[in-house]
Amino acid sequence: MDGAYNGFTMIELIVTLGIFGIIFSIALPSMRDFVLDYRISSNVNEFLAANQLARSEAIKRGRPVSLCIAGTQEEDPDACCFHTKLTIDDMIACNAPEPGDLEYTKWPWESGWLVIADEHGKQKRILSRQSSLNKRTADDTPERMTVVTTEPYLVYSSTGRLVAQTCSPNPKFYFQCNKNHGRRVCFDKTGRSRVVLQTSAATPSCA
């Protein structure tokens, strides 16, 4: 009578590990894509929420409210990074440097942004602050978040519309982690936005 045995033979174990390795190698890229897509979607949703806050506060206050890139800790984290003394009236009058003449890297929205309301004259109130989108990611990783745009700020009027002089008639922001993962946020003159799935900043805008 043959003796009973429990467990796997060496051959069975090797075959099982081989199958597991194949499945894992197939699933790993899909999981990575899922994580990158989730990260981009989360950042885009935070950006849209900040715009919605700026728009609703402008209507409620009856005064313009702006969304701008936050300054660094070394500069002034409570000021727009491109000009610490810039007021919303300056933004409306386009007194910032011409955005269209500069590369998008001059406007690092991935470093965070502020929603700012003018209280009285040059007195500003911070309504919301977003920290860096890369605070948990090493700068030299290929998955570093970048935001491609020529817009240094957005200003919403008391009617909830984007101020006509704000950068361009239809502002666009492209959020990307790498060349295969991106979302473009498109605005119209009324201040409403929509998100377009795109894999490159060079893809025709908001088609």
Coordinates of C-alpha atoms in Angstrom, one line a residue:
M1 CA 0.0 0.0 0.0
D2 CA 1.4 3.4 -1.0
G3 CA 2.2 5.8 1.8
A4 CA 0.1 9.0 1.9
Y5 CA 1.9 12.4 1.7
N6 CA 0.9 16.0 2.1
G7 CA 2.2 19.2 0.5
F8 CA 3.7 20.0 -2.9
T9 CA 6.4 18.3 -4.8
M10 CA 9.3 20.5 -6.0
I11 CA 8.1 20.4 -9.6
E12 CA 4.6 21.5 -8.5
L13 CA 6.0 24.3 -6.5
I14 CA 8.2 25.5 -9.4
V15 CA 5.2 25.4 -11.8
T16 CA 3.0 27.3 -9.3
L17 CA 5.6 30.0 -8.8
G18 CA 6.1 30.3 -12.6
I19 CA 2.4 30.8 -13.2
F20 CA 2.2 33.4 -10.3
G21 CA 5.2 35.3 -11.8
I22 CA 3.5 35.5 -15.2
I23 CA 0.3 36.8 -13.7
F24 CA 2.1 39.3 -11.6
S25 CA 4.1 40.6 -14.5
I26 CA 0.9 41.1 -16.5
A27 CA -0.9 42.8 -13.6
L28 CA 1.9 45.1 -12.4
P29 CA 1.7 47.6 -15.4
S30 CA -2.0 47.7 -15.1
M31 CA -1.8 48.5 -11.4
R32 CA 0.8 51.2 -12.1
D33 CA -1.5 52.8 -14.7
F34 CA -4.4 52.7 -12.3
V35 CA -2.3 54.5 -9.6
L36 CA -1.1 57.2 -12.0
D37 CA -4.6 57.8 -13.4
Y38 CA -6.0 58.0 -9.9
R39 CA -3.3 60.5 -8.9
I40 CA -4.0 62.7 -11.9
S41 CA -7.8 62.5 -11.4
S42 CA -7.4 63.5 -7.7
N43 CA -5.3 66.5 -8.5
V44 CA -7.6 67.6 -11.3
N45 CA -10.6 67.3 -9.0
E46 CA -8.8 69.5 -6.4
F47 CA -8.1 72.1 -9.0
L48 CA -11.7 72.1 -10.2
A49 CA -12.9 72.4 -6.6
A50 CA -10.6 75.4 -6.1
N51 CA -12.1 77.0 -9.2
Q52 CA -15.6 76.3 -8.1
L53 CA -14.8 77.9 -4.7
A54 CA -13.3 81.0 -6.4
R55 CA -16.3 81.3 -8.7
S56 CA -19.0 80.9 -6.0
E57 CA -17.1 83.2 -3.6
A58 CA -16.9 85.9 -6.3
I59 CA -20.7 85.7 -6.8
K60 CA -21.4 85.7 -3.0
R61 CA -19.1 88.6 -2.2
G62 CA -19.9 90.6 -5.3
R63 CA -16.2 91.2 -5.9
P64 CA -13.5 89.5 -8.0
V65 CA -11.8 86.4 -6.5
S66 CA -8.6 85.0 -8.0
L67 CA -6.9 81.6 -8.2
C68 CA -3.1 81.9 -8.5
I69 CA 0.1 79.9 -8.1
A70 CA 1.2 79.8 -4.5
G71 CA 4.6 81.3 -3.5
T72 CA 7.2 79.1 -2.0
Q73 CA 8.0 79.0 1.7
E74 CA 11.2 80.9 1.0
E75 CA 9.2 83.7 -0.7
D76 CA 5.7 84.2 0.6
P77 CA 3.4 81.2 0.8
D78 CA 0.4 83.5 1.1
A79 CA 1.2 85.4 -2.1
C80 CA 1.1 84.6 -5.8
C81 CA 4.5 83.3 -6.7
F82 CA 5.1 85.5 -9.7
H83 CA 4.6 88.8 -7.8
T84 CA 4.2 89.0 -4.0
K85 CA 2.5 92.5 -4.2
L86 CA 0.1 91.7 -7.0
T87 CA -3.5 92.4 -6.2
I88 CA -6.6 91.2 -7.9
D89 CA -7.0 94.6 -9.6
D90 CA -3.5 94.2 -11.0
M91 CA -4.5 90.7 -12.4
I92 CA -7.7 92.1 -14.0
A93 CA -5.5 94.9 -15.6
C94 CA -3.0 92.2 -16.7
N95 CA -0.1 93.9 -14.8
A96 CA 1.6 90.5 -14.4
P97 CA 4.3 89.5 -16.9
E98 CA 2.8 88.4 -20.3
P99 CA 2.1 84.7 -19.8
G100 CA 2.1 83.9 -23.5
D101 CA 5.7 84.9 -23.9
L102 CA 7.0 82.4 -21.3
E103 CA 7.4 78.7 -21.2
Y104 CA 4.9 76.8 -19.0
T105 CA 7.7 76.0 -16.5
K106 CA 7.6 79.7 -15.5
W107 CA 4.1 79.0 -14.1
P108 CA 4.6 76.0 -11.8
W109 CA 1.0 75.2 -10.8
E110 CA 2.2 71.9 -9.5
S111 CA 3.8 73.8 -6.6
G112 CA 0.3 74.6 -5.3
W113 CA -2.2 77.4 -5.6
L114 CA -4.2 79.9 -3.6
V115 CA -7.8 81.2 -3.8
I116 CA -7.6 84.9 -2.8
A117 CA -10.3 87.5 -2.2
D118 CA -9.6 91.2 -1.9
E119 CA -11.1 92.6 1.3
H120 CA -10.3 96.3 1.1
G121 CA -7.9 97.7 -1.4
K122 CA -4.6 95.7 -1.1
Q123 CA -5.8 93.7 1.9
K124 CA -6.1 90.1 0.8
R125 CA -7.8 87.1 2.4
I126 CA -6.7 83.5 1.7
L127 CA -9.8 81.4 1.2
S128 CA -8.1 78.1 0.3
R129 CA -4.5 76.8 -0.1
Q130 CA -3.3 73.8 -2.0
S131 CA 0.1 72.4 -1.2
S132 CA 2.6 71.0 -3.8
L133 CA 1.3 68.2 -5.9
N134 CA 4.7 66.5 -5.7
K135 CA 5.2 66.7 -1.9
R136 CA 5.3 62.9 -1.6
T137 CA 7.2 62.3 -4.9
A138 CA 11.0 62.6 -5.5
D139 CA 11.8 65.2 -8.1
D140 CA 13.7 62.8 -10.3
T141 CA 11.0 60.2 -10.7
P142 CA 9.3 59.9 -14.1
E143 CA 5.9 60.1 -12.4
R144 CA 6.4 63.7 -11.1
M145 CA 3.3 65.7 -11.7
T146 CA 3.5 68.7 -14.0
V147 CA 0.9 71.2 -15.1
V148 CA 1.3 72.7 -18.7
T149 CA -0.3 76.0 -19.2
T150 CA 0.4 79.7 -20.2
E151 CA -1.9 81.0 -17.5
P152 CA -0.3 82.5 -14.3
Y153 CA -3.7 83.1 -12.7
L154 CA -7.5 83.0 -13.2
V155 CA -9.9 85.8 -12.0
Y156 CA -13.6 85.3 -11.5
S157 CA -15.9 88.4 -11.6
S158 CA -18.9 89.0 -9.4
T159 CA -21.1 87.4 -12.1
G160 CA -19.0 84.1 -11.9
R161 CA -17.5 84.6 -15.3
L162 CA -13.8 84.6 -16.0
V163 CA -12.5 88.1 -16.4
A164 CA -12.0 88.8 -20.1
Q165 CA -8.4 89.8 -19.8
T166 CA -7.4 86.7 -17.8
C167 CA -4.6 85.2 -19.8
S168 CA -6.6 84.0 -22.8
P169 CA -10.2 83.8 -23.9
N170 CA -10.4 80.0 -23.1
P171 CA -7.8 79.0 -20.5
K172 CA -6.4 75.4 -20.7
F173 CA -4.5 73.4 -18.1
Y174 CA -2.9 70.1 -18.9
F175 CA -2.1 67.8 -15.9
Q176 CA 0.3 65.0 -16.6
C177 CA 2.5 62.4 -14.9
N178 CA 4.1 61.1 -18.0
K179 CA 3.5 61.0 -21.8
N180 CA 0.8 58.4 -21.4
H181 CA -1.2 59.8 -18.6
G182 CA -2.9 63.2 -18.7
R183 CA -6.0 65.3 -18.3
R184 CA -6.8 68.6 -19.9
V185 CA -9.0 71.1 -18.0
C186 CA -10.8 73.5 -20.4
F187 CA -12.6 76.7 -19.4
D188 CA -15.0 78.8 -21.4
K189 CA -15.8 82.5 -21.0
T190 CA -18.6 81.8 -18.5
G191 CA -16.1 80.2 -16.1
R192 CA -17.5 76.7 -16.6
S193 CA -15.0 73.9 -17.0
R194 CA -14.8 70.4 -18.5
V195 CA -12.1 67.7 -18.5
V196 CA -10.7 66.0 -21.6
L197 CA -8.7 62.8 -21.5
Q198 CA -5.5 63.4 -23.4
T199 CA -2.1 61.7 -23.5
S200 CA 0.0 64.6 -24.6
A201 CA 0.2 68.4 -24.1
A202 CA 0.7 68.7 -27.8
T203 CA -2.7 67.0 -28.6
P204 CA -5.2 69.5 -30.1
S205 CA -6.6 71.5 -27.2
C206 CA -10.1 70.7 -25.9
A207 CA -11.3 69.0 -29.0

